[in-house]
Amino acid sequence: MLDLRRGIGTHQPSVISLGQVWVDIMMNVDSVPPQGGFAVADHPKPSIGGSYRVLEAVSRMGVDAEHAGVLGNGLWANFIRQSFQDNGITHIGQDRLDEDSGFRVVLNSGDPKKTFIASYGAEAHGDTNTFIMLEPQNHDVVHISGNTLMDHTAAGVDEFLLRAGTDPAKRDYALVINPTNTLRLVNDHMLEDLVLARPIWSCNRQEAMTLAERLGAPIDDSKVTIGGGLDDFMHQLCDGLGATLRAPLVVRVGSLGAWVREPGGETMHIPGFPTKAVHTRSAGGCHTGVMCAMLAEGRGLPEAVKIANAATSIAISRSRNGIPQCPDYDEALALLKS
């Protein structure tokens, strides 16, 4: 989007997220109650969820972070707007005055899988015109999250993808997609348009496996064991999926780092930085946000992923209410140097 405040010829590359932002209300319970049951939550606290964590990580790297999604009008939207202001995030998207932004209740009973109850709001009620005014400039990075691909706002994402075209070399900005764990629910038409746009794909291993299965390129993970075999499998996964996508691919594997494959190149392992984790929520947003920020600064993909690995390692060691806290750029760089 053209920002006249910057002036002509003074464009500072930004990371622009088309992702949805909502409020999470985490409730720790002894167990998820059955139908008609009762449970007491321990100190429930609201936090900002969705693509906010990507944008927060971008801002902490010292890069301009802009949210192009829809914000509402009300209690939750005001909470989001205040968090944007406090963390250097600019909202450049549409505003809806007729409804509030949505929220999610997250029930955490200590099991690996949490229970989610969603109340959708303004963020999910976009249309084909939601991103019509968005015109990324030179070296910007446009981020698309899987959480924007399943409701009315997906029509706006699809319209943007059609304008972006199918040849990354003809775009003067980068396009990054992190599909999230909702990939199984994205319709075939939307997934086809995503693949044709040939963005940089940033996934965890589960998401990459799901993507490979949906694209008809199943990967055999039967040889992956706790004792070994992961490196061979990751090369097989990235080579097969990357060739199918014809696009750059990043697959994260927690403290082990990430595997990266660029079209025409070899799959390479970018090691992680093992640390004591204290988080209960995913750190994928931190990794994706830092990677996007480094791409906006002109770094190559392997270097961007290396810095993202370091930042994520720090983030999971200092969570707040279970949410990983992304460090600033200097902290991430210090870990790299050490």
Short mmCIF file of C-alpha atoms in Angstrom, two decimals:
data_model
loop_
_atom_site.label_atom_id
_atom_site.label_comp_id
_atom_site.label_asym_id
_atom_site.label_seq_id
_atom_site.Cartn_x
_atom_site.Cartn_y
_atom_site.Cartn_z
CA MET A 1 0.00 0.00 0.00
CA LEU A 2 1.32 3.43 -0.91
CA ASP A 3 2.22 5.30 2.26
CA LEU A 4 2.48 9.03 1.53
CA ARG A 5 4.03 9.64 4.94
CA ARG A 6 7.22 8.00 3.72
CA GLY A 7 7.56 10.34 0.77
CA ILE A 8 8.51 9.51 -2.78
CA GLY A 9 11.75 7.60 -3.17
CA THR A 10 12.13 6.89 0.55
CA HIS A 11 10.38 3.52 0.74
CA GLN A 12 11.48 1.37 3.65
CA PRO A 13 10.75 -2.33 2.95
CA SER A 14 7.96 -3.67 5.15
CA VAL A 15 6.44 -7.00 6.07
CA ILE A 16 2.73 -6.83 5.26
CA SER A 17 0.51 -9.55 6.70
CA LEU A 18 -2.83 -10.50 5.17
CA GLY A 19 -3.42 -12.80 8.13
CA GLN A 20 -6.25 -12.57 10.62
CA VAL A 21 -5.78 -11.23 14.14
CA TRP A 22 -8.04 -12.06 17.07
CA VAL A 23 -7.94 -12.34 20.86
CA ASP A 24 -7.06 -15.64 22.57
CA ILE A 25 -8.42 -16.37 26.05
CA MET A 26 -6.34 -19.19 27.50
CA MET A 27 -8.01 -21.18 30.28
CA ASN A 28 -6.01 -23.77 32.22
CA VAL A 29 -8.32 -26.52 33.48
CA ASP A 30 -7.72 -29.85 35.19
CA SER A 31 -9.68 -31.55 32.42
CA VAL A 32 -11.95 -30.52 29.57
CA PRO A 33 -15.49 -31.06 30.92
CA PRO A 34 -17.89 -33.40 29.11
CA GLN A 35 -21.21 -32.14 27.77
CA GLY A 36 -23.17 -30.74 30.69
CA GLY A 37 -20.07 -30.80 32.90
CA PHE A 38 -18.26 -28.09 34.86
CA ALA A 39 -14.64 -26.93 35.13
CA VAL A 40 -12.81 -24.14 36.92
CA ALA A 41 -10.21 -22.19 34.93
CA ASP A 42 -7.00 -21.02 36.59
CA HIS A 43 -6.24 -17.31 35.99
CA PRO A 44 -7.56 -16.87 32.44
CA LYS A 45 -5.75 -14.10 30.60
CA PRO A 46 -6.43 -12.65 27.13
CA SER A 47 -3.65 -12.31 24.58
CA ILE A 48 -3.49 -11.43 20.90
CA GLY A 49 -3.45 -14.41 18.54
CA GLY A 50 -3.39 -15.25 14.86
CA SER A 51 -0.91 -13.39 12.68
CA TYR A 52 -0.18 -10.90 15.45
CA ARG A 53 2.77 -13.01 16.58
CA VAL A 54 4.30 -12.86 13.12
CA LEU A 55 3.98 -9.07 13.07
CA GLU A 56 5.30 -8.74 16.62
CA ALA A 57 8.41 -10.73 15.65
CA VAL A 58 8.89 -8.53 12.58
CA SER A 59 8.72 -5.38 14.68
CA ARG A 60 11.21 -6.74 17.22
CA MET A 61 13.67 -7.28 14.40
CA GLY A 62 13.48 -3.54 13.67
CA VAL A 63 11.53 -3.92 10.42
CA ASP A 64 8.25 -2.14 9.63
CA ALA A 65 5.30 -4.42 10.41
CA GLU A 66 1.95 -3.73 8.73
CA HIS A 67 -1.36 -5.54 9.16
CA ALA A 68 -3.59 -5.49 6.08
CA GLY A 69 -6.39 -7.62 7.54
CA VAL A 70 -9.78 -6.45 8.81
CA LEU A 71 -10.22 -5.03 12.32
CA GLY A 72 -13.58 -4.49 13.97
CA ASN A 73 -15.04 -2.05 16.47
CA GLY A 74 -15.48 -3.03 20.10
CA LEU A 75 -13.81 -4.47 23.18
CA TRP A 76 -11.62 -7.04 21.44
CA ALA A 77 -10.73 -4.78 18.51
CA ASN A 78 -9.66 -2.02 20.91
CA PHE A 79 -7.44 -4.51 22.73
CA ILE A 80 -5.83 -5.46 19.41
CA ARG A 81 -5.36 -1.84 18.34
CA GLN A 82 -3.69 -0.96 21.64
CA SER A 83 -1.35 -3.95 21.31
CA PHE A 84 -0.48 -2.84 17.79
CA GLN A 85 0.34 0.63 19.07
CA ASP A 86 2.41 -0.68 21.97
CA ASN A 87 4.47 -2.98 19.73
CA GLY A 88 5.11 -0.82 16.68
CA ILE A 89 2.61 -2.50 14.34
CA THR A 90 0.66 -0.38 11.85
CA HIS A 91 -2.84 -1.34 10.73
CA ILE A 92 -3.25 -0.48 7.03
CA GLY A 93 -6.26 -2.70 6.33
CA GLN A 94 -10.00 -2.15 6.41
CA ASP A 95 -12.05 -1.29 9.49
CA ARG A 96 -15.56 -2.53 10.20
CA LEU A 97 -17.77 -0.43 12.46
CA ASP A 98 -20.67 -2.89 12.59
CA GLU A 99 -19.00 -5.73 14.51
CA ASP A 100 -16.15 -6.51 16.87
CA SER A 101 -13.06 -8.57 16.12
CA GLY A 102 -13.34 -12.21 17.10
CA PHE A 103 -11.92 -14.25 19.94
CA ARG A 104 -10.95 -17.85 20.72
CA VAL A 105 -11.32 -19.66 24.03
CA VAL A 106 -8.41 -22.09 24.43
CA LEU A 107 -8.83 -24.87 27.01
CA ASN A 108 -5.51 -26.28 28.20
CA SER A 109 -5.68 -29.37 30.38
CA GLY A 110 -2.00 -30.29 30.02
CA ASP A 111 -2.60 -32.64 27.09
CA PRO A 112 -0.58 -32.10 23.90
CA LYS A 113 -3.74 -31.09 22.03
CA LYS A 114 -5.74 -28.11 23.25
CA THR A 115 -9.46 -27.50 22.80
CA PHE A 116 -10.46 -24.39 20.84
CA ILE A 117 -13.82 -22.59 20.75
CA ALA A 118 -13.93 -19.81 18.15
CA SER A 119 -16.20 -16.81 17.83
CA TYR A 120 -15.48 -15.25 14.44
CA GLY A 121 -15.68 -11.50 14.00
CA ALA A 122 -14.71 -8.78 11.56
CA GLU A 123 -11.43 -10.51 10.64
CA ALA A 124 -13.35 -13.38 8.99
CA HIS A 125 -15.94 -11.28 7.14
CA GLY A 126 -13.93 -9.77 4.31
CA ASP A 127 -14.68 -10.18 0.60
CA THR A 128 -12.99 -9.97 -2.80
CA ASN A 129 -12.23 -6.28 -2.19
CA THR A 130 -10.54 -6.72 1.18
CA PHE A 131 -7.00 -6.35 -0.23
CA ILE A 132 -7.85 -4.59 -3.50
CA MET A 133 -5.93 -1.43 -2.53
CA LEU A 134 -2.81 -3.31 -1.44
CA GLU A 135 0.14 -2.52 -3.71
CA PRO A 136 3.39 -3.93 -2.26
CA GLN A 137 6.48 -1.96 -3.13
CA ASN A 138 10.07 -2.90 -3.88
CA HIS A 139 11.53 -5.48 -1.45
CA ASP A 140 8.37 -5.68 0.68
CA VAL A 141 7.41 -9.11 1.99
CA VAL A 142 3.74 -10.10 1.90
CA HIS A 143 2.79 -12.74 4.46
CA ILE A 144 -0.27 -14.97 4.08
CA SER A 145 -1.35 -17.28 6.89
CA GLY A 146 -3.49 -20.39 6.71
CA ASN A 147 -5.93 -18.83 9.17
CA THR A 148 -7.15 -16.50 6.38
CA LEU A 149 -7.92 -19.24 3.85
CA MET A 150 -11.14 -20.81 5.15
CA ASP A 151 -13.78 -18.09 5.46
CA HIS A 152 -15.13 -15.08 3.56
CA THR A 153 -11.80 -13.21 3.74
CA ALA A 154 -10.23 -15.99 1.65
CA ALA A 155 -11.92 -14.42 -1.41
CA GLY A 156 -9.77 -11.33 -0.87
CA VAL A 157 -6.61 -13.43 -0.57
CA ASP A 158 -7.49 -15.23 -3.79
CA GLU A 159 -7.99 -11.90 -5.60
CA PHE A 160 -4.58 -10.74 -4.38
CA LEU A 161 -2.93 -14.00 -5.55
CA LEU A 162 -4.40 -13.59 -9.03
CA ARG A 163 -2.90 -10.10 -9.23
CA ALA A 164 0.43 -11.41 -7.93
CA GLY A 165 0.70 -13.75 -10.91
CA THR A 166 2.50 -17.05 -11.27
CA ASP A 167 6.08 -15.86 -11.89
CA PRO A 168 7.97 -14.74 -8.76
CA ALA A 169 10.66 -13.16 -10.97
CA LYS A 170 8.13 -10.60 -12.21
CA ARG A 171 7.23 -9.47 -8.67
CA ASP A 172 9.32 -6.81 -6.96
CA TYR A 173 8.25 -8.15 -3.56
CA ALA A 174 8.43 -11.54 -1.86
CA LEU A 175 5.41 -13.68 -1.04
CA VAL A 176 5.50 -15.96 2.03
CA ILE A 177 2.83 -18.45 3.09
CA ASN A 178 2.72 -20.34 6.36
CA PRO A 179 -0.21 -22.76 6.04
CA THR A 180 -0.69 -23.53 9.79
CA ASN A 181 -2.48 -26.66 10.98
CA THR A 182 -5.67 -25.67 9.12
CA LEU A 183 -4.22 -26.80 5.78
CA ARG A 184 -6.45 -29.88 5.66
CA LEU A 185 -9.53 -27.62 5.58
CA VAL A 186 -8.47 -25.32 2.73
CA ASN A 187 -10.51 -25.98 -0.43
CA ASP A 188 -8.88 -27.31 -3.59
CA HIS A 189 -9.39 -24.10 -5.60
CA MET A 190 -7.71 -21.96 -2.95
CA LEU A 191 -4.82 -24.40 -2.59
CA GLU A 192 -4.32 -24.53 -6.36
CA ASP A 193 -4.08 -20.74 -6.59
CA LEU A 194 -1.60 -20.70 -3.71
CA VAL A 195 0.62 -23.27 -5.41
CA LEU A 196 0.45 -21.48 -8.76
CA ALA A 197 1.61 -18.23 -7.13
CA ARG A 198 4.86 -20.03 -6.12
CA PRO A 199 5.42 -18.27 -2.78
CA ILE A 200 8.04 -19.16 -0.19
CA TRP A 201 6.43 -21.92 1.89
CA SER A 202 7.22 -21.96 5.63
CA CYS A 203 5.88 -25.07 7.36
CA ASN A 204 6.48 -27.35 10.28
CA ARG A 205 6.98 -31.03 9.46
CA GLN A 206 3.32 -31.96 10.01
CA GLU A 207 2.13 -29.19 7.71
CA ALA A 208 4.65 -30.20 5.06
CA MET A 209 3.44 -33.80 5.23
CA THR A 210 -0.18 -32.68 4.87
CA LEU A 211 0.73 -30.49 1.90
CA ALA A 212 2.61 -33.35 0.24
CA GLU A 213 -0.39 -35.66 0.67
CA ARG A 214 -2.84 -33.11 -0.74
CA LEU A 215 -0.66 -32.47 -3.77
CA GLY A 216 -0.39 -36.17 -4.54
CA ALA A 217 3.23 -36.48 -3.50
CA PRO A 218 3.02 -38.73 -0.40
CA ILE A 219 6.25 -39.13 1.51
CA ASP A 220 7.22 -42.34 3.28
CA ASP A 221 8.05 -41.54 6.92
CA SER A 222 8.11 -45.17 8.09
CA LYS A 223 11.90 -45.11 8.45
CA VAL A 224 11.95 -42.12 10.79
CA THR A 225 12.75 -43.26 14.32
CA ILE A 226 13.77 -41.59 17.55
CA GLY A 227 17.25 -43.01 17.08
CA GLY A 228 17.86 -41.69 13.61
CA GLY A 229 16.73 -41.43 10.02
CA LEU A 230 15.33 -37.91 10.32
CA ASP A 231 17.92 -36.22 8.12
CA ASP A 232 17.37 -38.67 5.25
CA PHE A 233 13.61 -38.28 5.58
CA MET A 234 13.78 -34.47 5.62
CA HIS A 235 15.86 -34.47 2.45
CA GLN A 236 13.32 -36.81 0.84
CA LEU A 237 10.41 -34.63 2.01
CA CYS A 238 11.95 -31.33 0.92
CA ASP A 239 13.21 -32.66 -2.41
CA GLY A 240 9.85 -34.23 -3.30
CA LEU A 241 7.61 -31.45 -2.03
CA GLY A 242 9.90 -28.66 -3.23
CA ALA A 243 9.98 -30.10 -6.76
CA THR A 244 6.19 -30.37 -6.76
CA LEU A 245 5.72 -26.78 -5.55
CA ARG A 246 8.46 -25.38 -7.83
CA ALA A 247 9.00 -22.84 -5.07
CA PRO A 248 11.27 -22.22 -2.07
CA LEU A 249 10.44 -24.42 0.92
CA VAL A 250 11.31 -24.13 4.61
CA VAL A 251 10.39 -26.98 6.96
CA ARG A 252 10.88 -26.37 10.69
CA VAL A 253 11.65 -29.20 13.14
CA GLY A 254 11.77 -27.52 16.55
CA SER A 255 15.15 -27.41 18.27
CA LEU A 256 16.72 -29.34 15.39
CA GLY A 257 16.36 -26.26 13.21
CA ALA A 258 14.99 -26.27 9.68
CA TRP A 259 15.57 -27.76 6.26
CA VAL A 260 15.59 -25.37 3.29
CA ARG A 261 15.25 -26.07 -0.41
CA GLU A 262 15.24 -23.50 -3.20
CA PRO A 263 14.23 -24.34 -6.80
CA GLY A 264 17.09 -25.98 -8.64
CA GLY A 265 19.16 -26.29 -5.49
CA GLU A 266 20.02 -28.93 -2.92
CA THR A 267 18.15 -29.35 0.35
CA MET A 268 20.25 -27.98 3.21
CA HIS A 269 19.92 -28.32 6.96
CA ILE A 270 20.12 -25.10 8.99
CA PRO A 271 20.84 -26.26 12.57
CA GLY A 272 18.81 -25.00 15.50
CA PHE A 273 19.86 -23.93 18.98
CA PRO A 274 18.61 -26.40 21.60
CA THR A 275 17.39 -24.72 24.77
CA LYS A 276 15.08 -25.38 27.70
CA ALA A 277 11.56 -24.72 26.48
CA VAL A 278 8.96 -23.22 28.81
CA HIS A 279 6.22 -22.50 26.26
CA THR A 280 2.85 -24.18 25.69
CA ARG A 281 1.92 -22.38 22.44
CA SER A 282 3.59 -22.70 19.06
CA ALA A 283 6.66 -20.59 18.25
CA GLY A 284 6.02 -20.88 14.51
CA GLY A 285 4.82 -17.27 14.33
CA CYS A 286 8.10 -16.04 15.78
CA HIS A 287 10.13 -18.08 13.27
CA THR A 288 8.05 -16.96 10.28
CA GLY A 289 8.06 -13.32 11.38
CA VAL A 290 11.83 -13.17 11.86
CA MET A 291 12.41 -14.90 8.55
CA CYS A 292 10.12 -12.42 6.76
CA ALA A 293 11.87 -9.48 8.45
CA MET A 294 15.28 -10.68 7.32
CA LEU A 295 14.02 -11.21 3.76
CA ALA A 296 12.73 -7.62 3.77
CA GLU A 297 16.23 -6.51 4.75
CA GLY A 298 17.65 -8.27 1.70
CA ARG A 299 19.05 -11.40 3.38
CA GLY A 300 19.08 -14.67 1.46
CA LEU A 301 16.69 -17.41 2.52
CA PRO A 302 19.26 -19.65 4.31
CA GLU A 303 20.62 -16.70 6.32
CA ALA A 304 17.09 -15.52 7.16
CA VAL A 305 16.22 -19.00 8.43
CA LYS A 306 19.42 -19.19 10.49
CA ILE A 307 18.56 -15.95 12.30
CA ALA A 308 14.96 -17.15 12.74
CA ASN A 309 16.23 -20.39 14.32
CA ALA A 310 18.23 -18.39 16.86
CA ALA A 311 15.36 -16.02 17.68
CA THR A 312 12.92 -18.91 18.13
CA SER A 313 15.31 -20.70 20.45
CA ILE A 314 15.36 -17.65 22.71
CA ALA A 315 11.59 -17.16 22.39
CA ILE A 316 10.63 -20.60 23.71
CA SER A 317 12.89 -20.16 26.75
CA ARG A 318 11.02 -17.09 28.04
CA SER A 319 7.30 -17.53 27.52
CA ARG A 320 4.59 -15.32 29.01
CA ASN A 321 1.44 -17.24 29.94
CA GLY A 322 2.75 -20.04 27.73
CA ILE A 323 3.30 -17.75 24.72
CA PRO A 324 6.90 -17.61 23.40
CA GLN A 325 8.42 -14.13 23.59
CA CYS A 326 10.42 -13.21 20.49
CA PRO A 327 13.71 -11.40 21.25
CA ASP A 328 15.04 -8.37 19.42
CA TYR A 329 17.57 -8.57 16.60
CA ASP A 330 20.64 -7.91 18.76
CA GLU A 331 19.79 -10.81 21.08
CA ALA A 332 19.33 -13.19 18.17
CA LEU A 333 22.59 -12.04 16.61
CA ALA A 334 24.43 -12.49 19.90
CA LEU A 335 23.30 -16.12 20.07
CA LEU A 336 24.50 -16.68 16.52
CA LYS A 337 27.93 -15.24 17.34
CA SER A 338 28.24 -17.28 20.51
#
